Coordinates of C-alpha atoms and ligand atoms in Angstrom, one line a residue:
X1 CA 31.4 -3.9 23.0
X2 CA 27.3 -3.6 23.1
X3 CA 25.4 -6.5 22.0
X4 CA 22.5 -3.9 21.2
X5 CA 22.5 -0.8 19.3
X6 CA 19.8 1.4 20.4
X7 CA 18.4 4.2 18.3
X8 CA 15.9 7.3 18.8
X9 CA 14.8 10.4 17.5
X10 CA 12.8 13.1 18.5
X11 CA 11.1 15.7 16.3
X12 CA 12.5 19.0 17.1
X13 CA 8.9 20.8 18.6
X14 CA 11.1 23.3 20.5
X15 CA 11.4 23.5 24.5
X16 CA 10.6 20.3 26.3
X17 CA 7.7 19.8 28.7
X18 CA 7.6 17.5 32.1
X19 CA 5.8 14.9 29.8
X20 CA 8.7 14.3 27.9
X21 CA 11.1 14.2 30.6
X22 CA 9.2 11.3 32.3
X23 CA 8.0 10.1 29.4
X24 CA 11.2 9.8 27.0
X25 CA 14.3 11.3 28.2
X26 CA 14.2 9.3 32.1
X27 CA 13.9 6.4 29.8
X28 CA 16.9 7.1 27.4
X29 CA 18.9 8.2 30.5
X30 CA 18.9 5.0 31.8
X31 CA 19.2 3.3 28.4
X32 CA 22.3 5.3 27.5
X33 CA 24.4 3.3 30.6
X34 CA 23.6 0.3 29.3
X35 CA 23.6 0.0 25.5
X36 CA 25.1 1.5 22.5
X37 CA 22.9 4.5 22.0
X38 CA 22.3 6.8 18.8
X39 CA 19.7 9.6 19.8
X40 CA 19.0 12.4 17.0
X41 CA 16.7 15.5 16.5
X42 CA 14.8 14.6 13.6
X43 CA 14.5 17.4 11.4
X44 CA 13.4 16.3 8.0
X45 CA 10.6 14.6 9.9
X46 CA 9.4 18.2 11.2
X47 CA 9.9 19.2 7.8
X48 CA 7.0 16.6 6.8
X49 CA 4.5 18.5 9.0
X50 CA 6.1 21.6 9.5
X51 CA 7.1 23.1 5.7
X52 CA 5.4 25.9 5.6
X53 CA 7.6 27.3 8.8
X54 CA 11.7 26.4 8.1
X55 CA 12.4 29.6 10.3
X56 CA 11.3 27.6 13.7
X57 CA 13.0 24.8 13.1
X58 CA 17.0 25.5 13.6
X59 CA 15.8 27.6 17.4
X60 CA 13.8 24.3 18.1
X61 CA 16.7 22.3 17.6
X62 CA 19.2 24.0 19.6
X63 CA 16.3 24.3 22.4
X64 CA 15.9 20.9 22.2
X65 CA 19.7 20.0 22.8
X66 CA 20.1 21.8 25.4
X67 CA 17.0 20.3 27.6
X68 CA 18.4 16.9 26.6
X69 CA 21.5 17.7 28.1
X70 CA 19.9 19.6 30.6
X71 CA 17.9 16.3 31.5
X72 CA 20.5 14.4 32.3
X73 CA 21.1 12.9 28.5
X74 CA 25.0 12.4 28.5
X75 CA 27.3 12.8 25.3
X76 CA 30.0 10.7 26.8
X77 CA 27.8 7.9 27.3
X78 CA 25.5 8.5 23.8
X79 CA 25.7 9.9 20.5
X80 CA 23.6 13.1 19.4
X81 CA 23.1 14.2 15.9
X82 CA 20.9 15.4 13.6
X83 CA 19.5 13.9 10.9
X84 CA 19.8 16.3 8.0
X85 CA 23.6 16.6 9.0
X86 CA 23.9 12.8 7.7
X87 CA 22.4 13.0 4.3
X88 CA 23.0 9.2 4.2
X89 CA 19.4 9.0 5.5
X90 CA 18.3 10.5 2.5
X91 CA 20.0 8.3 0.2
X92 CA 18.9 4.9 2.0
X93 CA 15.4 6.6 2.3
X94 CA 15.6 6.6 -1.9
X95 CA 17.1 3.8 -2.3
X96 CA 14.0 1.5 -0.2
X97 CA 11.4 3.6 -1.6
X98 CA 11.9 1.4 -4.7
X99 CA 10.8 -1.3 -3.2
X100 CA 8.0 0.2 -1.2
X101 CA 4.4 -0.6 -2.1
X102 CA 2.4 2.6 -1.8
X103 CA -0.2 0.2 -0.3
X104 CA 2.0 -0.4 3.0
X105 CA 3.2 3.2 3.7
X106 CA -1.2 4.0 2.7
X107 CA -2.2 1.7 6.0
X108 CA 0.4 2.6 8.3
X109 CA -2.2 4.2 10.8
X110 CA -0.6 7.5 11.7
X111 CA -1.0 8.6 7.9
X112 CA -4.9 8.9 7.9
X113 CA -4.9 10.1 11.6
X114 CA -2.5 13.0 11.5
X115 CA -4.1 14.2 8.1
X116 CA -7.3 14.4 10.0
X117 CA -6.3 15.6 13.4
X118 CA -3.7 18.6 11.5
X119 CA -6.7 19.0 8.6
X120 CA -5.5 22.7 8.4
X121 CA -2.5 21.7 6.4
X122 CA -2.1 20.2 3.3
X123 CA -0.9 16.7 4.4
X124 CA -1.7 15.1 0.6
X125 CA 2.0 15.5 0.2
X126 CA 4.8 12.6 -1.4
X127 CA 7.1 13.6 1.6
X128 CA 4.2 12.7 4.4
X129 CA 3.1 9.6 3.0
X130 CA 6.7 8.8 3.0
X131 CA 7.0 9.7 7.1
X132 CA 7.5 6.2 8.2
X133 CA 9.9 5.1 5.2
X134 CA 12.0 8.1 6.8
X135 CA 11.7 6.6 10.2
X136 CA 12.8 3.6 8.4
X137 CA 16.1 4.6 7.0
X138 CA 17.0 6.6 9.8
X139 CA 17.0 2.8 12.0
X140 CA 18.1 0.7 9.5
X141 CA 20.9 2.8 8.1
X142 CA 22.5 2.3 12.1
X143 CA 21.7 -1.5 12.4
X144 CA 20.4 0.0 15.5
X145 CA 18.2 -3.6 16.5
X146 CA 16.1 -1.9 19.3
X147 CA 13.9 1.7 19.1
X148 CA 12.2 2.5 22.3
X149 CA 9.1 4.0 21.3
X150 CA 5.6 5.2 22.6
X151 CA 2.8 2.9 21.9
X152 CA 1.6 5.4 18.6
X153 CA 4.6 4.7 17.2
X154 CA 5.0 0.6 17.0
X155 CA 3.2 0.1 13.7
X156 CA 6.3 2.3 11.9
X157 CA 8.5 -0.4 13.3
X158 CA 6.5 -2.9 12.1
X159 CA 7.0 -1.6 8.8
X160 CA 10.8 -1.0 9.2
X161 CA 11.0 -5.0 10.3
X162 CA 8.6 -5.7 7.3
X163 CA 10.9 -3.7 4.8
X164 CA 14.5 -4.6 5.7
X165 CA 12.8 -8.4 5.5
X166 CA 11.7 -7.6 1.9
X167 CA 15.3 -5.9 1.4
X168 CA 17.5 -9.2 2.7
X169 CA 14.9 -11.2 0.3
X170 CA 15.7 -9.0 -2.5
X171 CA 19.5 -8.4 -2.1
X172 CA 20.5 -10.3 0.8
X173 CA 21.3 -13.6 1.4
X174 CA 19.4 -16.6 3.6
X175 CA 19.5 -17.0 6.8
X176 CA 22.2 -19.5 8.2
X177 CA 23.8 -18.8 4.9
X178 CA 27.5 -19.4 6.8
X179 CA 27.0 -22.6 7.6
X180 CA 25.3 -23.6 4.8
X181 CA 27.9 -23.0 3.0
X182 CA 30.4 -24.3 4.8
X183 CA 28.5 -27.5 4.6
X184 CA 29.2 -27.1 0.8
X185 CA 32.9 -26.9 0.8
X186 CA 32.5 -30.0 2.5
X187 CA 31.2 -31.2 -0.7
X188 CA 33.9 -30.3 -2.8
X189 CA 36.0 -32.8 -1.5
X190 CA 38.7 -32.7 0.9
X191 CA 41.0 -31.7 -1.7
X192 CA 39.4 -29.3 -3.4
X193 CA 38.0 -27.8 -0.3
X194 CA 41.6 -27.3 0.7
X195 CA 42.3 -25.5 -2.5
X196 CA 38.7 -23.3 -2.4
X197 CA 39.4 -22.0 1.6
X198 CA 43.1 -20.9 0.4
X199 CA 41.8 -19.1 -2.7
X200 CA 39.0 -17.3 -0.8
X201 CA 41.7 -16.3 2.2
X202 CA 43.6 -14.9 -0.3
X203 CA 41.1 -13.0 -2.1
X204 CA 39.4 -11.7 0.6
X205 CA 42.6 -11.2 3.2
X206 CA 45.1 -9.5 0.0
X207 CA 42.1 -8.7 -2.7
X208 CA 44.1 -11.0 -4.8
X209 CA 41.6 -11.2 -8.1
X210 CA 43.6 -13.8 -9.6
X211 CA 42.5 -15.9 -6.7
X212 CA 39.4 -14.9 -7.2
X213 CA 39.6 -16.0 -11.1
X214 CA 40.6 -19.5 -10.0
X215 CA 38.4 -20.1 -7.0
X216 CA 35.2 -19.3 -9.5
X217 CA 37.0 -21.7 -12.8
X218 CA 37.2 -24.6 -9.8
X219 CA 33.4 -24.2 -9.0
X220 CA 32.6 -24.3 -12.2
X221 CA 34.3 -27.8 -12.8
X222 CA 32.2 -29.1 -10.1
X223 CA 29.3 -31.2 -11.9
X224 CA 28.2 -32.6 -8.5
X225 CA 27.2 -29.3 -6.9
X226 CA 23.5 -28.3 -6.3
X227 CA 22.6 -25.1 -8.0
X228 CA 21.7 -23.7 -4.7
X229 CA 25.7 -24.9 -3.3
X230 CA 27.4 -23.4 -6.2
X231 CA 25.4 -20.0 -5.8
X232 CA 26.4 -20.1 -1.9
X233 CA 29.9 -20.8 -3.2
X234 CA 30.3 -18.0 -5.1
X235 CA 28.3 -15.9 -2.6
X236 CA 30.8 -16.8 0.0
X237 CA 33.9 -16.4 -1.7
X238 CA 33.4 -12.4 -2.2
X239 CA 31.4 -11.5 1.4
X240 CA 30.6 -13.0 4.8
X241 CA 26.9 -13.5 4.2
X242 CA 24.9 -11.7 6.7
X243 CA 22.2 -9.6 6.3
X244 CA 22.4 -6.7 4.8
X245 CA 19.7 -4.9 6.9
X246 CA 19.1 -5.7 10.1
X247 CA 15.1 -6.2 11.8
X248 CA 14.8 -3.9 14.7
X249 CA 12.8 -4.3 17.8
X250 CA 10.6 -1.7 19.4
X251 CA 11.4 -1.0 23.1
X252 CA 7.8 -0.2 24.6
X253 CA 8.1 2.6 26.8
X254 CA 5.6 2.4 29.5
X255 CA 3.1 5.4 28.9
X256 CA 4.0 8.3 31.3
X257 CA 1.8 8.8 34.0
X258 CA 3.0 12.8 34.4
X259 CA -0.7 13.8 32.8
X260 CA -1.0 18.0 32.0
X261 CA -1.9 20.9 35.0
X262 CA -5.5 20.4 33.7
X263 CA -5.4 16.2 34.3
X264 CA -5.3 15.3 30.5
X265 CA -2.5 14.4 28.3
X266 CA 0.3 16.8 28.8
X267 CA 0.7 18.5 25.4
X268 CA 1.8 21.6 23.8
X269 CA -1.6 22.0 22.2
X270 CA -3.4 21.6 25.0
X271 CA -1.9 24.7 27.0
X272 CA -1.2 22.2 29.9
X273 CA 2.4 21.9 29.9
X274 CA 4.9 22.7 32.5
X275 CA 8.6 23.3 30.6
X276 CA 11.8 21.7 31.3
X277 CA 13.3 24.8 32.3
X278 CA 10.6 27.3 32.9
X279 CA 11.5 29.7 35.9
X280 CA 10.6 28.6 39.3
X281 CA 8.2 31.0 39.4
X282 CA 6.3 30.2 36.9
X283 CA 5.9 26.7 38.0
X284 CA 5.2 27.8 41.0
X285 CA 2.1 30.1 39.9
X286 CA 1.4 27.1 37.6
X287 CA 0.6 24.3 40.1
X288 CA -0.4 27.1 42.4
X289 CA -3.8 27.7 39.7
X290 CA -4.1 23.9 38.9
X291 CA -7.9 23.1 39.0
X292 CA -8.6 20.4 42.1
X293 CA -11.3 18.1 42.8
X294 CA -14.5 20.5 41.9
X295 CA -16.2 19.3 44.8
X296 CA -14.2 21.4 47.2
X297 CA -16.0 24.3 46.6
X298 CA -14.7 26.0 49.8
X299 CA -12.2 25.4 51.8
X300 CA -14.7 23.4 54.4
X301 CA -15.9 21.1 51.4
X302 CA -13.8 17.5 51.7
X303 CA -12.2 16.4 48.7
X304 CA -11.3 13.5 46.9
X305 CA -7.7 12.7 45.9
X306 CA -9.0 10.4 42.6
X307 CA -11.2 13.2 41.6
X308 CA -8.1 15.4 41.1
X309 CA -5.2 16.3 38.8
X310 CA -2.8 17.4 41.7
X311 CA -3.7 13.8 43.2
X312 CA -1.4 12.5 39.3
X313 CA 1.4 15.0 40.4
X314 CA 2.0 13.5 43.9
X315 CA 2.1 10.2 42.3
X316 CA 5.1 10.9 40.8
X317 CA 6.5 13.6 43.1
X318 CA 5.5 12.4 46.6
X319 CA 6.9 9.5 49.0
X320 CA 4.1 7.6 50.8
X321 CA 4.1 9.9 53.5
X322 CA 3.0 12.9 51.7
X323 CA 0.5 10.8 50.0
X324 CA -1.0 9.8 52.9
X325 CA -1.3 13.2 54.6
X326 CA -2.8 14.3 51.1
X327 CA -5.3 11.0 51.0
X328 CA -6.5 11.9 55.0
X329 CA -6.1 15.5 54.9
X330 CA -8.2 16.1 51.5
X331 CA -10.8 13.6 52.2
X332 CA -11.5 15.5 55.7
X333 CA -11.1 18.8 54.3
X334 CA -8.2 18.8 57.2
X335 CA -5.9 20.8 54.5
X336 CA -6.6 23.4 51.9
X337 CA -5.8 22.6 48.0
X338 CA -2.8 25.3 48.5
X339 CA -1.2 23.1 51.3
X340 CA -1.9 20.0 48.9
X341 CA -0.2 21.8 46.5
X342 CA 3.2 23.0 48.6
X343 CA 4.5 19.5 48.8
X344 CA 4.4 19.6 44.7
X345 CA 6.2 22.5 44.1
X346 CA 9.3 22.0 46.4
X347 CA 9.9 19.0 44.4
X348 CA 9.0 19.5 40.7
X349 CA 11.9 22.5 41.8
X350 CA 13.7 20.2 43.6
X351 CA 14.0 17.8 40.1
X352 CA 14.7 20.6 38.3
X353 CA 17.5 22.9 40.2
X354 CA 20.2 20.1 38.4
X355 CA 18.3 20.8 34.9
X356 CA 18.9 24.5 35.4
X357 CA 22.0 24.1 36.7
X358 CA 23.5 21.8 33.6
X359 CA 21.7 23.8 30.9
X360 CA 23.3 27.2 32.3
X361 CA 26.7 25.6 31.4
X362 CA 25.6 24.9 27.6
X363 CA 23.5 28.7 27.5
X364 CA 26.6 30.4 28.3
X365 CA 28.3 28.8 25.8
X366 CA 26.5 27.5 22.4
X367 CA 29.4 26.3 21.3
X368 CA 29.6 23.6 23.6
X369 CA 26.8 22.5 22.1
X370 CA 27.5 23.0 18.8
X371 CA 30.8 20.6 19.6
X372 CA 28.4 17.4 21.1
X373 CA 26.6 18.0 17.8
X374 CA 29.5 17.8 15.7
X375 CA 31.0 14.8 17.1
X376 CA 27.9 13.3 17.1
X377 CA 27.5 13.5 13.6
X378 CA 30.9 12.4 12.8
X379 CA 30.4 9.4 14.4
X380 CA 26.9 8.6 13.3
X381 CA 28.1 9.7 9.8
X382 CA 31.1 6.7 10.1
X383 CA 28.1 4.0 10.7
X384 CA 26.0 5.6 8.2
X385 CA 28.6 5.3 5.7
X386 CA 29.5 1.6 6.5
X387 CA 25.5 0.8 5.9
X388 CA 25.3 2.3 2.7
X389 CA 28.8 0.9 1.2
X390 CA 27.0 -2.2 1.7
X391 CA 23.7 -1.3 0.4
X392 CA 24.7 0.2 -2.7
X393 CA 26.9 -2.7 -3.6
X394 CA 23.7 -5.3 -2.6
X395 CA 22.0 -3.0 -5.0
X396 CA 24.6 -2.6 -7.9
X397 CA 25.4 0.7 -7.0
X398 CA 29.1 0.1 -6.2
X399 CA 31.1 0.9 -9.8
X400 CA 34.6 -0.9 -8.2
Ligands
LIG1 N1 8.5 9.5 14.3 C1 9.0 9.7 15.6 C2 8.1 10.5 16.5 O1 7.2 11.2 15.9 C3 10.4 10.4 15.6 C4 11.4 9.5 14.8 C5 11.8 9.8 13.6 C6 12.0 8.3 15.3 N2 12.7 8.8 13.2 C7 12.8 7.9 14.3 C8 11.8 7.6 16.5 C9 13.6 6.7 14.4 C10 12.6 6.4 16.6 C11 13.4 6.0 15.6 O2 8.2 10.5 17.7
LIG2 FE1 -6.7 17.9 45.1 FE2 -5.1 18.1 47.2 FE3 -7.2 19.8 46.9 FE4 -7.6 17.2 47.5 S1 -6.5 18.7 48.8 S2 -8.7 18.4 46.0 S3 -6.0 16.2 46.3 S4 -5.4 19.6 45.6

């Protein structure tokens, strides 16, 4: 068994770029052979942005599978699911919206910044204030008690830890609660403690209710118990006492330091992007028309590595050598950009020729895909279900 349940989601924004790969995936590809991991597309979340175009989304998922896979993300070793498959989500995110203050999902900081960076759309909407209470139910409904997460995206696990804290005040019960009540069997007497640990086992081993019955008339002889003991007493004969929800942590990933062909932020809205699976040739003509240090005019000019975007790309491509032939060669104009650039090319191709060659398995046949999906569902659904059998009874919703 795991000690740690790791969970993550991705919104489904169609075929993956190099920036995801070295920013996301490389880091779930090595969390997935150490720890319990959940990873799903998150769909409703696209939906939260996206609703005015439902016909992108199913080709975005499917696209989005397959360069997981492709990436080395591994279904024996992870679970892969999407979230509108376990509508459990959607109950737990109803169920905590009523005991979310407006005011905390108002300041989460994404909610004022993506309604003015995507100010073409309508974002004065119930279901995109409600983004991060989402996010929320789709971590807590797992237990999952790590998220790695980009740096934007800390402050919604903030408010995940914040709300399954104000849930286990509400519904759950204190901290150390076990032994606590243990302590007050003790004070029962040895005698009647006896009597109360037989009733519970019976209760709780065979669902014996007559047990039950007689475990509760004993506590309520007791005229020596704190009201706080006898609470913890009955609390204790019916469950185990831990929390219901439990407080995740965010896993910082470490900001990638693939930038886009033109040096910024590689993003689909910037036009930089290189794709996962893109042809070779493509790439090729891609880094091949990369703009370089602007100082090196003509071919005689010397360069300077710093000054240039390829410079980022042999940072994570090249070995020291390389670098080093780059660092003298550009500053003394020894090599062209096009040379500078050869070296980058054989081994963005290089990284990807195992991409191509695991996605071609899952292109030939969808259904293979289709299968990962399924299981992965199932078995999220399982967990899901436990989660919410608990909830609903915290929240007297369960009508035994
Ligand atoms: N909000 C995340 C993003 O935009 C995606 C996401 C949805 C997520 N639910 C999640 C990430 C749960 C981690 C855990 O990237
Ligand atoms: Fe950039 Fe390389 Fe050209 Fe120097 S030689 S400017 S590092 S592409």
């Amino acid at each position: 068994m795991y000690a740690d349940r790791i969970l993550s989601g991705m919104r489904p924004t169609g075929s993956l770029h190099l920036g995801h790969y070295h920013g996301v995936l490389k880091n779930w590809i090595n969390l997935q052979h150490e720890y319990e991991c959940l990873f799903f597309v998150a769909d409703w979340h696209a939906l939260t942005t996206h609703y005015d175009t439902p016909g992108i989304i199913q080709e975005h998922v499917w696209e989005m599978v397959i360069d997981w896979l492709a990436a080395g993300v591994d279904p024996a070793h992870g679970t892969l699911f999407i979230q509108s498959r376990v509508p459990e989500h959607a109950e737990l995110h109803l169920l905590l919206s009523m005991i979310t203050p407006l005011g905390w999902l108002e300041r989460v900081p994404t909610y004022k910044d993506q309604q003015e960076k995507l100010s073409e759309k309508d974002l004065s909407t119930y279901g995109f204030l409600g983004y991060p209470l989402l996010q929320s139910a789709d971590i807590l409904i797992y237990r999952a008690n790590r998220v790695p997460v980009g740096e934007d995206q800390v402050p919604h696990i903030e408010f995940t830890r914040e709300l399954a804290r104000r849930f286990n005040h509400l519904y759950g019960r204190e901290p150390g609660f076990e032994a606590k009540a243990e302590a007050a069997v003790k004070k029962l007497g040895s005698k009647k403690a006896r009597l109360y640990e037989e009733l519970r086992t019976r209760y709780q081993e065979q669902g014996d209710e007559a047990a039950l019955e007689a475990a509760r008339a004993l506590l309520n002889e007791q005229q020596n118990l704190t009201v706080a003991d006898r609470e913890r007493l009955f609390g204790y004969l019916e469950g185990s006492g831990k929390m219901i929800l439990v407080e995740p942590l965010a896993m910082l990933t470490p900001a990638a330091r693939m930038p886009g062909l033109d040096g910024q932020k590689m993003s689909k809205s910037y036009h930089n992007t290189i794709g996962l699976r893109e042809t070779p040739e493509s790439i090729g003509k891609k880094i091949r028309t990369m703009p370089t240090d602007p100082a090196r005019v003509r071919r005689t000019d010397p360069g300077e590595p710093a000054k240039c975007p390829v410079w980022q790309f042999h940072l994570v491509y090249s070995d020291d050598a390389i670098r080093d032939w780059v660092q003298s060669g550009c500053r003394s104009a020894a090599i062209g950009c096009l040379d500078c650039k050869q070296p980058v090319i054989e081994a963005v191709l290089e990284d990807q020729k195992p991409m191509l060659e695991r996605a071609q398995r899952y292109i030939e046949d969808p259904t293979l895909v289709r299968n990962i999906i399924a299981d992965g569902c199932e078995k999220a659904h399982k967990l899901a279900v436990e989660t919410m059998r608990d909830v609903r009874e915290a929240m007297g919703l369960s009508y035994s």
